[in-house]
Amino acid sequence: CELGPTMVIYPEGVWYTYSSEADIDEILARHVLGGELVDRLLLEPGQTRPRRTDPPRLTLKVADVSLTAPAVKRFVLRSPDGSDLPAYLAGAHIDLFTESGLRRSYSLVGDSADRGQYVLGVRREEDSRGGSSWVFDQLSTNSEVTASVPRNSFALAADATMHTLIAGGIGITPILAMGHELKARSEDYHLHYCTPSEVETPFLEEVRSVFGPRVTFHHDGGDPAKGLDVQALLAESVPGQHIYVCGPASLVESTRLHSSHWPEAAFHSELFAVEPVIDEPPNEAFDVFLSRQKITLSVPTERSILEVVRDAGVVVETSCEDGLCSCCRTRLLGGEADHRDHVLSSAEKLANESIMICVSRATNGETLILDL
Ligand code: FES
């Protein structure tokens, strides 16, 4: 939008600006019918597509680190000069960039009204690819770290009359921020917090302080069958009530399953890890056309769109590379996608306007046109 009125001609992916109907007629007549570039209306002379701008980065200083549960640390990050940080709303996350170039997403835990600091919860994953272990082991008080600005794909619904929050383990992080915000707004809400035991409950004291009587702890001793009865909790669909779940895949999928009779818009989830899909159909090979680059690439069965695009030298920002974070979300300009991510809603998947290129593929081997 910042480019003003624009027109893009596909499949070439040439971008024009215009200021009158006469300009549009000229583009249609000379480019679409005549097959020539209309130099005077290109975004800038010689420019055939919008320039990519580097996303803003923050340099943050670690102000405090403490252990909040076994293998879970609480990090407080501030700007080095103490100035206010970019604002965010509950449910948002930032990405931290490790020394080796990995990028990892962490939900913001604290009170979004406090512009002076970001609070994160980081669990040291045993099978970490290096991201969480670097943050957990290497960052200490006074360390500096590069971060993205906050982004939010798990926001509170503005029209909800009651918020039912379900957290599993480290999945408490965005939910705790929601508690701060709901409390400040004097809204109706209740948290069900599932962990193996009290000592293995991240942010226990903060949760007690923020939620007070509005939290029920479910300690299952490591056996989910002895934990929260999600089916009973969600048995009745209540108009105006929204459900938010964050935690391991089993908890999120169970909540999704047992809320299938609720309106789809009332269900909100954020996954922290995916479990392997057992019966996934075999991959098909297909082509992608990158409209800005004007190149067609073949995606073989054993590779992702992301890998193929990277090999072609096109830079795409990613984080989880598991279809969880929406970092690689790309506009889909043509073709039907086989959406395999855990971010888009059913309605968004049906609309077929964007695709997570780290995991999703094409339906029936058809060519996808990507805004890259
Ligand atoms: S990189 Fe996270 S969804 Fe693709």
mmCIF file of C-alpha atoms and ligand atoms in Angstrom:
data_model
loop_
_atom_site.group_PDB
_atom_site.id
_atom_site.type_symbol
_atom_site.label_atom_id
_atom_site.label_comp_id
_atom_site.label_asym_id
_atom_site.label_seq_id
_atom_site.Cartn_x
_atom_site.Cartn_y
_atom_site.Cartn_z
ATOM 1 C CA CYS A 1 0.000 0.000 0.000
ATOM 2 C CA GLU A 2 2.872 2.370 0.716
ATOM 3 C CA LEU A 3 3.549 2.501 -3.029
ATOM 4 C CA GLY A 4 0.221 4.225 -3.740
ATOM 5 C CA PRO A 5 -2.109 2.919 -6.462
ATOM 6 C CA THR A 6 -0.364 0.124 -8.311
ATOM 7 C CA MET A 7 -1.167 -2.402 -10.985
ATOM 8 C CA VAL A 8 0.687 -5.651 -11.493
ATOM 9 C CA ILE A 9 0.539 -7.611 -14.733
ATOM 10 C CA TYR A 10 0.866 -11.386 -14.452
ATOM 11 C CA PRO A 11 2.403 -13.755 -15.312
ATOM 12 C CA GLU A 12 5.325 -11.349 -15.953
ATOM 13 C CA GLY A 13 4.929 -9.727 -12.524
ATOM 14 C CA VAL A 14 5.562 -6.179 -13.798
ATOM 15 C CA TRP A 15 4.459 -3.410 -11.428
ATOM 16 C CA TYR A 16 3.035 -0.071 -12.546
ATOM 17 C CA THR A 17 1.824 3.035 -10.826
ATOM 18 C CA TYR A 18 -0.972 5.159 -12.297
ATOM 19 C CA SER A 19 -2.835 8.362 -11.556
ATOM 20 C CA SER A 20 -5.715 8.342 -14.038
ATOM 21 C CA GLU A 21 -7.961 6.074 -16.062
ATOM 22 C CA ALA A 22 -5.958 7.113 -19.118
ATOM 23 C CA ASP A 23 -2.833 5.613 -17.504
ATOM 24 C CA ILE A 24 -4.687 2.347 -16.922
ATOM 25 C CA ASP A 25 -5.905 2.307 -20.527
ATOM 26 C CA GLU A 26 -2.355 2.891 -21.731
ATOM 27 C CA ILE A 27 -1.014 -0.001 -19.633
ATOM 28 C CA LEU A 28 -3.735 -2.315 -20.929
ATOM 29 C CA ALA A 29 -3.252 -1.252 -24.541
ATOM 30 C CA ARG A 30 0.534 -1.202 -24.691
ATOM 31 C CA HIS A 31 1.508 -3.926 -22.206
ATOM 32 C CA VAL A 32 -1.379 -6.411 -22.175
ATOM 33 C CA LEU A 33 -2.326 -6.108 -25.848
ATOM 34 C CA GLY A 34 0.948 -4.870 -27.312
ATOM 35 C CA GLY A 35 3.406 -6.806 -25.148
ATOM 36 C CA GLU A 36 5.710 -3.819 -24.451
ATOM 37 C CA LEU A 37 6.771 -2.177 -21.178
ATOM 38 C CA VAL A 38 5.264 1.241 -20.433
ATOM 39 C CA ASP A 39 8.447 2.795 -19.070
ATOM 40 C CA ARG A 40 6.934 6.055 -17.915
ATOM 41 C CA LEU A 41 4.498 4.227 -15.582
ATOM 42 C CA LEU A 42 6.856 1.660 -14.083
ATOM 43 C CA LEU A 43 7.067 2.207 -10.312
ATOM 44 C CA GLU A 44 10.348 3.973 -10.984
ATOM 45 C CA PRO A 45 12.253 4.058 -14.266
ATOM 46 C CA GLY A 46 13.677 0.572 -14.676
ATOM 47 C CA GLN A 47 11.824 -0.784 -11.641
ATOM 48 C CA THR A 48 9.487 -3.642 -12.503
ATOM 49 C CA ARG A 49 8.575 -4.771 -8.996
ATOM 50 C CA PRO A 50 8.374 -3.293 -5.484
ATOM 51 C CA ARG A 51 11.690 -3.148 -3.711
ATOM 52 C CA ARG A 52 11.939 -5.415 -0.721
ATOM 53 C CA THR A 53 12.669 -3.477 2.419
ATOM 54 C CA ASP A 54 14.635 -5.048 5.219
ATOM 55 C CA PRO A 55 12.363 -5.742 8.175
ATOM 56 C CA PRO A 56 13.218 -3.652 11.236
ATOM 57 C CA ARG A 57 15.521 -5.198 13.820
ATOM 58 C CA LEU A 58 15.943 -4.383 17.496
ATOM 59 C CA THR A 59 19.061 -4.625 19.599
ATOM 60 C CA LEU A 60 18.005 -5.678 23.079
ATOM 61 C CA LYS A 61 19.939 -6.043 26.299
ATOM 62 C CA VAL A 62 19.280 -8.844 28.776
ATOM 63 C CA ALA A 63 18.328 -7.088 32.018
ATOM 64 C CA ASP A 64 17.567 -10.173 34.076
ATOM 65 C CA VAL A 65 17.556 -13.980 33.823
ATOM 66 C CA SER A 66 16.013 -16.396 36.295
ATOM 67 C CA LEU A 67 14.903 -20.021 36.378
ATOM 68 C CA THR A 68 11.114 -20.270 36.530
ATOM 69 C CA ALA A 69 10.858 -24.097 36.303
ATOM 70 C CA PRO A 70 13.284 -26.922 35.492
ATOM 71 C CA ALA A 71 14.786 -26.154 32.050
ATOM 72 C CA VAL A 72 12.678 -22.989 31.689
ATOM 73 C CA LYS A 73 14.246 -19.554 32.045
ATOM 74 C CA ARG A 74 12.565 -16.164 32.317
ATOM 75 C CA PHE A 75 14.390 -13.442 30.356
ATOM 76 C CA VAL A 76 13.778 -9.710 30.746
ATOM 77 C CA LEU A 77 14.937 -7.698 27.701
ATOM 78 C CA ARG A 78 15.227 -3.912 27.483
ATOM 79 C CA SER A 79 16.584 -1.447 24.955
ATOM 80 C CA PRO A 80 20.230 -0.595 25.767
ATOM 81 C CA ASP A 81 19.389 3.109 26.290
ATOM 82 C CA GLY A 82 16.257 2.411 28.327
ATOM 83 C CA SER A 83 13.895 3.861 25.711
ATOM 84 C CA ASP A 84 10.411 2.490 25.098
ATOM 85 C CA LEU A 85 10.139 -0.661 23.005
ATOM 86 C CA PRO A 86 7.692 -1.137 20.112
ATOM 87 C CA ALA A 87 4.173 -1.731 21.414
ATOM 88 C CA TYR A 88 2.425 -5.089 21.233
ATOM 89 C CA LEU A 89 -0.790 -6.780 22.316
ATOM 90 C CA ALA A 90 -1.162 -10.039 24.239
ATOM 91 C CA GLY A 91 -0.481 -13.116 22.121
ATOM 92 C CA ALA A 92 2.403 -11.461 20.239
ATOM 93 C CA HIS A 93 5.873 -12.929 19.858
ATOM 94 C CA ILE A 94 9.312 -11.723 18.859
ATOM 95 C CA ASP A 95 12.059 -13.626 17.079
ATOM 96 C CA LEU A 96 15.581 -13.813 18.476
ATOM 97 C CA PHE A 97 18.511 -14.273 16.085
ATOM 98 C CA THR A 98 21.299 -16.541 17.293
ATOM 99 C CA GLU A 99 24.992 -16.064 16.544
ATOM 100 C CA SER A 100 24.847 -18.878 13.999
ATOM 101 C CA GLY A 101 21.993 -17.194 12.135
ATOM 102 C CA LEU A 102 19.117 -19.276 13.501
ATOM 103 C CA ARG A 103 15.879 -17.495 14.228
ATOM 104 C CA ARG A 104 13.590 -18.581 17.055
ATOM 105 C CA SER A 105 10.167 -17.245 18.056
ATOM 106 C CA TYR A 106 9.231 -16.573 21.673
ATOM 107 C CA SER A 107 5.902 -15.309 22.986
ATOM 108 C CA LEU A 108 5.883 -12.143 25.043
ATOM 109 C CA VAL A 109 4.840 -13.051 28.567
ATOM 110 C CA GLY A 110 4.627 -9.734 30.347
ATOM 111 C CA ASP A 111 2.144 -6.912 30.663
ATOM 112 C CA SER A 112 1.795 -5.267 27.245
ATOM 113 C CA ALA A 113 1.128 -1.930 28.960
ATOM 114 C CA ASP A 114 4.762 -1.931 30.134
ATOM 115 C CA ARG A 115 6.652 -0.448 27.162
ATOM 116 C CA GLY A 116 9.992 -0.614 28.963
ATOM 117 C CA GLN A 117 10.644 -4.342 28.674
ATOM 118 C CA TYR A 118 9.867 -7.607 26.943
ATOM 119 C CA VAL A 119 9.619 -10.735 29.103
ATOM 120 C CA LEU A 120 10.171 -14.153 27.509
ATOM 121 C CA GLY A 121 10.005 -17.742 28.714
ATOM 122 C CA VAL A 122 12.512 -20.089 27.064
ATOM 123 C CA ARG A 123 12.524 -23.834 27.533
ATOM 124 C CA ARG A 124 15.711 -25.698 26.710
ATOM 125 C CA GLU A 125 14.583 -28.314 24.195
ATOM 126 C CA GLU A 126 16.422 -31.620 24.378
ATOM 127 C CA ASP A 127 16.303 -32.068 20.608
ATOM 128 C CA SER A 128 17.001 -28.380 19.987
ATOM 129 C CA ARG A 129 18.474 -27.543 16.554
ATOM 130 C CA GLY A 130 20.627 -25.012 18.381
ATOM 131 C CA GLY A 131 18.209 -22.112 18.755
ATOM 132 C CA SER A 132 16.688 -22.602 22.183
ATOM 133 C CA SER A 133 19.887 -24.079 23.646
ATOM 134 C CA TRP A 134 21.869 -21.012 22.476
ATOM 135 C CA VAL A 135 19.366 -18.637 24.047
ATOM 136 C CA PHE A 136 19.132 -20.730 27.213
ATOM 137 C CA ASP A 137 22.871 -21.330 27.671
ATOM 138 C CA GLN A 138 24.551 -18.279 26.161
ATOM 139 C CA LEU A 139 22.367 -15.306 27.039
ATOM 140 C CA SER A 140 23.051 -13.871 30.467
ATOM 141 C CA THR A 141 22.577 -10.528 32.189
ATOM 142 C CA ASN A 142 23.998 -7.683 30.051
ATOM 143 C CA SER A 143 24.216 -9.838 26.890
ATOM 144 C CA GLU A 144 22.956 -8.138 23.752
ATOM 145 C CA VAL A 145 20.750 -9.929 21.256
ATOM 146 C CA THR A 146 19.146 -9.033 17.931
ATOM 147 C CA ALA A 147 15.370 -9.381 17.758
ATOM 148 C CA SER A 148 12.483 -8.750 15.404
ATOM 149 C CA VAL A 149 9.693 -6.358 16.261
ATOM 150 C CA PRO A 150 6.602 -8.038 17.801
ATOM 151 C CA ARG A 151 4.139 -9.843 15.552
ATOM 152 C CA ASN A 152 0.822 -11.334 16.574
ATOM 153 C CA SER A 153 -1.032 -14.325 15.152
ATOM 154 C CA PHE A 154 -2.744 -15.299 18.426
ATOM 155 C CA ALA A 155 -4.637 -12.196 19.516
ATOM 156 C CA LEU A 156 -7.590 -11.924 21.890
ATOM 157 C CA ALA A 157 -10.974 -11.632 20.179
ATOM 158 C CA ALA A 158 -12.427 -8.160 20.566
ATOM 159 C CA ASP A 159 -16.027 -9.379 20.526
ATOM 160 C CA ALA A 160 -15.750 -12.218 23.077
ATOM 161 C CA THR A 161 -17.901 -12.035 26.196
ATOM 162 C CA MET A 162 -15.933 -14.791 27.963
ATOM 163 C CA HIS A 163 -12.392 -16.083 27.348
ATOM 164 C CA THR A 164 -11.530 -19.699 28.214
ATOM 165 C CA LEU A 165 -7.755 -20.073 28.231
ATOM 166 C CA ILE A 166 -6.004 -23.465 28.136
ATOM 167 C CA ALA A 167 -2.226 -23.697 28.544
ATOM 168 C CA GLY A 168 0.097 -26.696 28.584
ATOM 169 C CA GLY A 169 3.551 -26.220 30.149
ATOM 170 C CA ILE A 170 5.606 -23.557 28.370
ATOM 171 C CA GLY A 171 2.432 -22.774 26.380
ATOM 172 C CA ILE A 172 1.567 -20.515 29.303
ATOM 173 C CA THR A 173 3.710 -17.723 27.844
ATOM 174 C CA PRO A 174 1.226 -15.969 25.493
ATOM 175 C CA ILE A 175 -1.654 -16.914 27.806
ATOM 176 C CA LEU A 176 -0.029 -15.129 30.751
ATOM 177 C CA ALA A 177 0.185 -11.952 28.665
ATOM 178 C CA MET A 178 -3.517 -12.413 27.889
ATOM 179 C CA GLY A 179 -4.210 -12.633 31.617
ATOM 180 C CA HIS A 180 -2.527 -9.259 32.180
ATOM 181 C CA GLU A 181 -4.585 -7.676 29.430
ATOM 182 C CA LEU A 182 -7.938 -9.245 30.367
ATOM 183 C CA LYS A 183 -7.450 -8.281 33.993
ATOM 184 C CA ALA A 184 -6.737 -4.667 33.022
ATOM 185 C CA ARG A 185 -9.855 -4.662 30.828
ATOM 186 C CA SER A 186 -11.979 -6.246 33.605
ATOM 187 C CA GLU A 187 -13.204 -8.913 31.188
ATOM 188 C CA ASP A 188 -14.534 -12.361 32.016
ATOM 189 C CA TYR A 189 -11.948 -15.139 31.688
ATOM 190 C CA HIS A 190 -10.651 -18.357 33.232
ATOM 191 C CA LEU A 191 -7.396 -20.259 32.766
ATOM 192 C CA HIS A 192 -6.899 -24.036 32.838
ATOM 193 C CA TYR A 193 -3.171 -24.616 33.265
ATOM 194 C CA CYS A 194 -1.872 -28.156 32.617
ATOM 195 C CA THR A 195 1.547 -29.290 33.875
ATOM 196 C CA PRO A 196 2.942 -32.512 35.371
ATOM 197 C CA SER A 197 3.399 -31.071 38.874
ATOM 198 C CA GLU A 198 3.623 -27.827 40.812
ATOM 199 C CA VAL A 199 7.434 -27.697 40.615
ATOM 200 C CA GLU A 200 7.257 -28.210 36.845
ATOM 201 C CA THR A 201 4.912 -25.248 36.385
ATOM 202 C CA PRO A 202 6.592 -22.311 34.597
ATOM 203 C CA PHE A 203 5.723 -18.833 35.898
ATOM 204 C CA LEU A 204 3.738 -20.352 38.790
ATOM 205 C CA GLU A 205 3.840 -17.312 41.069
ATOM 206 C CA GLU A 206 3.130 -14.837 38.258
ATOM 207 C CA VAL A 207 0.165 -16.927 37.130
ATOM 208 C CA ARG A 208 -1.209 -16.981 40.668
ATOM 209 C CA SER A 209 -0.711 -13.255 41.008
ATOM 210 C CA VAL A 210 -2.279 -12.334 37.648
ATOM 211 C CA PHE A 211 -5.148 -14.833 37.578
ATOM 212 C CA GLY A 212 -5.981 -15.165 41.291
ATOM 213 C CA PRO A 213 -9.193 -17.227 41.551
ATOM 214 C CA ARG A 214 -9.498 -17.316 37.751
ATOM 215 C CA VAL A 215 -7.049 -20.223 37.323
ATOM 216 C CA THR A 216 -7.464 -23.974 37.769
ATOM 217 C CA PHE A 217 -4.242 -25.997 37.849
ATOM 218 C CA HIS A 218 -4.307 -29.509 36.385
ATOM 219 C CA HIS A 219 -1.233 -31.489 37.510
ATOM 220 C CA ASP A 220 -1.362 -34.903 35.838
ATOM 221 C CA GLY A 221 1.868 -36.455 37.148
ATOM 222 C CA GLY A 222 2.987 -37.000 33.549
ATOM 223 C CA ASP A 223 -0.144 -38.907 32.475
ATOM 224 C CA PRO A 224 -2.403 -36.657 30.352
ATOM 225 C CA ALA A 225 -5.326 -39.027 31.011
ATOM 226 C CA LYS A 226 -5.270 -37.770 34.616
ATOM 227 C CA GLY A 227 -5.242 -34.128 33.565
ATOM 228 C CA LEU A 228 -7.807 -31.674 32.234
ATOM 229 C CA ASP A 229 -10.964 -33.273 30.804
ATOM 230 C CA VAL A 230 -11.146 -31.104 27.683
ATOM 231 C CA GLN A 231 -14.214 -32.896 26.356
ATOM 232 C CA ALA A 232 -16.225 -32.153 29.499
ATOM 233 C CA LEU A 233 -14.985 -28.558 29.639
ATOM 234 C CA LEU A 234 -16.103 -27.825 26.077
ATOM 235 C CA ALA A 235 -19.211 -30.032 25.994
ATOM 236 C CA GLU A 236 -21.537 -27.073 25.595
ATOM 237 C CA SER A 237 -20.928 -24.387 22.986
ATOM 238 C CA VAL A 238 -21.562 -21.045 24.683
ATOM 239 C CA PRO A 239 -22.439 -18.047 22.471
ATOM 240 C CA GLY A 240 -19.874 -15.256 22.839
ATOM 241 C CA GLN A 241 -17.317 -17.486 24.555
ATOM 242 C CA HIS A 242 -13.900 -17.904 22.897
ATOM 243 C CA ILE A 243 -11.346 -20.675 23.491
ATOM 244 C CA TYR A 244 -7.580 -20.103 23.384
ATOM 245 C CA VAL A 245 -5.136 -23.000 23.628
ATOM 246 C CA CYS A 246 -1.356 -23.031 23.563
ATOM 247 C CA GLY A 247 0.950 -25.931 24.325
ATOM 248 C CA PRO A 248 1.957 -29.323 22.970
ATOM 249 C CA ALA A 249 0.323 -30.673 19.813
ATOM 250 C CA SER A 250 -1.657 -33.323 21.723
ATOM 251 C CA LEU A 251 -3.364 -30.681 23.893
ATOM 252 C CA VAL A 252 -4.060 -28.356 20.968
ATOM 253 C CA GLU A 253 -5.449 -31.159 18.801
ATOM 254 C CA SER A 254 -7.595 -32.502 21.641
ATOM 255 C CA THR A 255 -9.016 -29.020 22.226
ATOM 256 C CA ARG A 256 -9.632 -28.553 18.516
ATOM 257 C CA LEU A 257 -11.386 -31.929 18.318
ATOM 258 C CA HIS A 258 -13.624 -31.335 21.330
ATOM 259 C CA SER A 259 -14.576 -27.832 20.205
ATOM 260 C CA SER A 260 -15.551 -28.890 16.674
ATOM 261 C CA HIS A 261 -19.220 -28.109 17.494
ATOM 262 C CA TRP A 262 -18.252 -24.522 18.454
ATOM 263 C CA PRO A 263 -18.153 -21.716 15.851
ATOM 264 C CA GLU A 264 -14.786 -21.923 14.102
ATOM 265 C CA ALA A 265 -14.062 -18.253 14.815
ATOM 266 C CA ALA A 266 -14.294 -18.969 18.558
ATOM 267 C CA PHE A 267 -11.269 -21.297 18.498
ATOM 268 C CA HIS A 268 -7.747 -19.836 18.703
ATOM 269 C CA SER A 269 -4.572 -21.877 18.975
ATOM 270 C CA GLU A 270 -0.824 -21.627 18.939
ATOM 271 C CA LEU A 271 1.370 -24.702 18.669
ATOM 272 C CA PHE A 272 4.894 -24.951 20.047
ATOM 273 C CA ALA A 273 5.853 -28.163 18.275
ATOM 274 C CA VAL A 274 4.380 -30.575 15.779
ATOM 275 C CA GLU A 275 4.138 -34.303 16.048
ATOM 276 C CA PRO A 276 4.964 -36.455 13.027
ATOM 277 C CA VAL A 277 1.984 -37.165 10.755
ATOM 278 C CA ILE A 278 1.614 -40.905 10.399
ATOM 279 C CA ASP A 279 -0.639 -41.253 7.338
ATOM 280 C CA GLU A 280 0.399 -38.268 5.264
ATOM 281 C CA PRO A 281 -0.211 -38.911 1.544
ATOM 282 C CA PRO A 282 2.921 -39.182 -0.610
ATOM 283 C CA ASN A 283 4.236 -35.906 -2.008
ATOM 284 C CA GLU A 284 3.763 -34.993 -5.656
ATOM 285 C CA ALA A 285 6.230 -32.929 -7.675
ATOM 286 C CA PHE A 286 4.987 -29.592 -9.001
ATOM 287 C CA ASP A 287 6.188 -26.201 -10.288
ATOM 288 C CA VAL A 288 6.162 -22.760 -8.699
ATOM 289 C CA PHE A 289 6.292 -19.529 -10.679
ATOM 290 C CA LEU A 290 7.931 -16.654 -8.766
ATOM 291 C CA SER A 291 6.110 -13.638 -10.149
ATOM 292 C CA ARG A 292 8.645 -11.003 -9.096
ATOM 293 C CA GLN A 293 11.653 -13.000 -10.218
ATOM 294 C CA LYS A 294 9.854 -14.215 -13.325
ATOM 295 C CA ILE A 295 11.239 -17.721 -12.972
ATOM 296 C CA THR A 296 9.665 -21.152 -12.787
ATOM 297 C CA LEU A 297 11.140 -23.689 -10.368
ATOM 298 C CA SER A 298 10.462 -27.399 -10.022
ATOM 299 C CA VAL A 299 9.697 -28.705 -6.541
ATOM 300 C CA PRO A 300 10.537 -32.419 -6.405
ATOM 301 C CA THR A 301 8.744 -34.813 -4.072
ATOM 302 C CA GLU A 302 11.432 -34.817 -1.398
ATOM 303 C CA ARG A 303 11.945 -31.042 -1.153
ATOM 304 C CA SER A 304 9.909 -28.100 0.123
ATOM 305 C CA ILE A 305 9.058 -24.936 -1.799
ATOM 306 C CA LEU A 306 11.224 -23.051 0.691
ATOM 307 C CA GLU A 307 14.299 -25.165 -0.039
ATOM 308 C CA VAL A 308 13.893 -24.801 -3.793
ATOM 309 C CA VAL A 309 13.302 -21.053 -3.568
ATOM 310 C CA ARG A 310 16.370 -20.634 -1.364
ATOM 311 C CA ASP A 311 18.506 -22.602 -3.792
ATOM 312 C CA ALA A 312 17.436 -20.116 -6.466
ATOM 313 C CA GLY A 313 18.945 -17.332 -4.354
ATOM 314 C CA VAL A 314 15.658 -15.818 -3.197
ATOM 315 C CA VAL A 315 15.758 -14.724 0.432
ATOM 316 C CA VAL A 316 12.713 -15.686 2.503
ATOM 317 C CA GLU A 317 12.468 -15.020 6.228
ATOM 318 C CA THR A 318 11.738 -18.156 8.237
ATOM 319 C CA SER A 319 11.712 -19.268 11.835
ATOM 320 C CA CYS A 320 10.118 -22.593 12.788
ATOM 321 C CA GLU A 321 10.160 -24.176 9.301
ATOM 322 C CA ASP A 322 7.439 -26.481 10.635
ATOM 323 C CA GLY A 323 4.326 -24.534 9.608
ATOM 324 C CA LEU A 324 3.824 -23.118 13.101
ATOM 325 C CA CYS A 325 4.834 -19.478 13.132
ATOM 326 C CA SER A 326 3.624 -17.858 9.861
ATOM 327 C CA CYS A 327 7.038 -16.265 9.333
ATOM 328 C CA CYS A 328 7.339 -17.602 5.763
ATOM 329 C CA ARG A 329 3.765 -16.682 4.813
ATOM 330 C CA THR A 330 3.749 -15.822 1.111
ATOM 331 C CA ARG A 331 0.992 -14.382 -1.050
ATOM 332 C CA LEU A 332 -0.453 -16.992 -3.372
ATOM 333 C CA LEU A 333 -1.434 -15.475 -6.708
ATOM 334 C CA GLY A 334 -2.526 -18.591 -8.539
ATOM 335 C CA GLY A 335 -2.935 -22.343 -8.232
ATOM 336 C CA GLU A 336 -4.503 -24.355 -5.441
ATOM 337 C CA ALA A 337 -2.362 -25.109 -2.414
ATOM 338 C CA ASP A 338 -2.329 -28.225 -0.276
ATOM 339 C CA HIS A 339 -2.118 -26.318 3.022
ATOM 340 C CA ARG A 340 -0.174 -28.315 5.627
ATOM 341 C CA ASP A 341 0.522 -25.569 8.156
ATOM 342 C CA HIS A 342 -0.933 -25.099 11.642
ATOM 343 C CA VAL A 343 -1.426 -21.352 11.352
ATOM 344 C CA LEU A 344 -4.119 -20.622 8.769
ATOM 345 C CA SER A 345 -7.758 -21.114 9.736
ATOM 346 C CA SER A 346 -9.985 -23.347 7.606
ATOM 347 C CA ALA A 347 -11.504 -20.220 6.071
ATOM 348 C CA GLU A 348 -8.062 -18.852 5.188
ATOM 349 C CA LYS A 349 -7.049 -22.182 3.681
ATOM 350 C CA LEU A 350 -10.223 -22.197 1.625
ATOM 351 C CA ALA A 351 -9.599 -18.620 0.466
ATOM 352 C CA ASN A 352 -6.230 -19.868 -0.836
ATOM 353 C CA GLU A 353 -4.654 -16.402 -0.806
ATOM 354 C CA SER A 354 -1.478 -17.203 1.111
ATOM 355 C CA ILE A 355 0.729 -20.197 1.782
ATOM 356 C CA MET A 356 3.381 -21.273 4.305
ATOM 357 C CA ILE A 357 6.066 -22.336 1.881
ATOM 358 C CA CYS A 358 8.081 -24.242 4.493
ATOM 359 C CA VAL A 359 5.525 -27.085 4.617
ATOM 360 C CA SER A 360 2.652 -26.596 2.166
ATOM 361 C CA ARG A 361 2.595 -27.885 -1.384
ATOM 362 C CA ALA A 362 0.393 -27.843 -4.507
ATOM 363 C CA THR A 363 -2.842 -29.748 -4.964
ATOM 364 C CA ASN A 364 -2.821 -32.294 -7.791
ATOM 365 C CA GLY A 365 0.580 -31.193 -9.023
ATOM 366 C CA GLU A 366 -0.666 -27.863 -10.361
ATOM 367 C CA THR A 367 1.619 -24.845 -10.722
ATOM 368 C CA LEU A 368 1.534 -22.317 -7.881
ATOM 369 C CA ILE A 369 2.159 -18.629 -8.591
ATOM 370 C CA LEU A 370 3.899 -16.983 -5.634
ATOM 371 C CA ASP A 371 4.422 -13.293 -4.906
ATOM 372 C CA LEU A 372 8.191 -13.709 -4.669
HETATM 373 S S1 FES B 1 8.820 -20.703 8.894
HETATM 374 FE FE1 FES B 1 7.293 -20.870 10.431
HETATM 375 S S2 FES B 1 5.503 -21.293 9.237
HETATM 376 FE FE2 FES B 1 7.088 -21.366 7.789
#
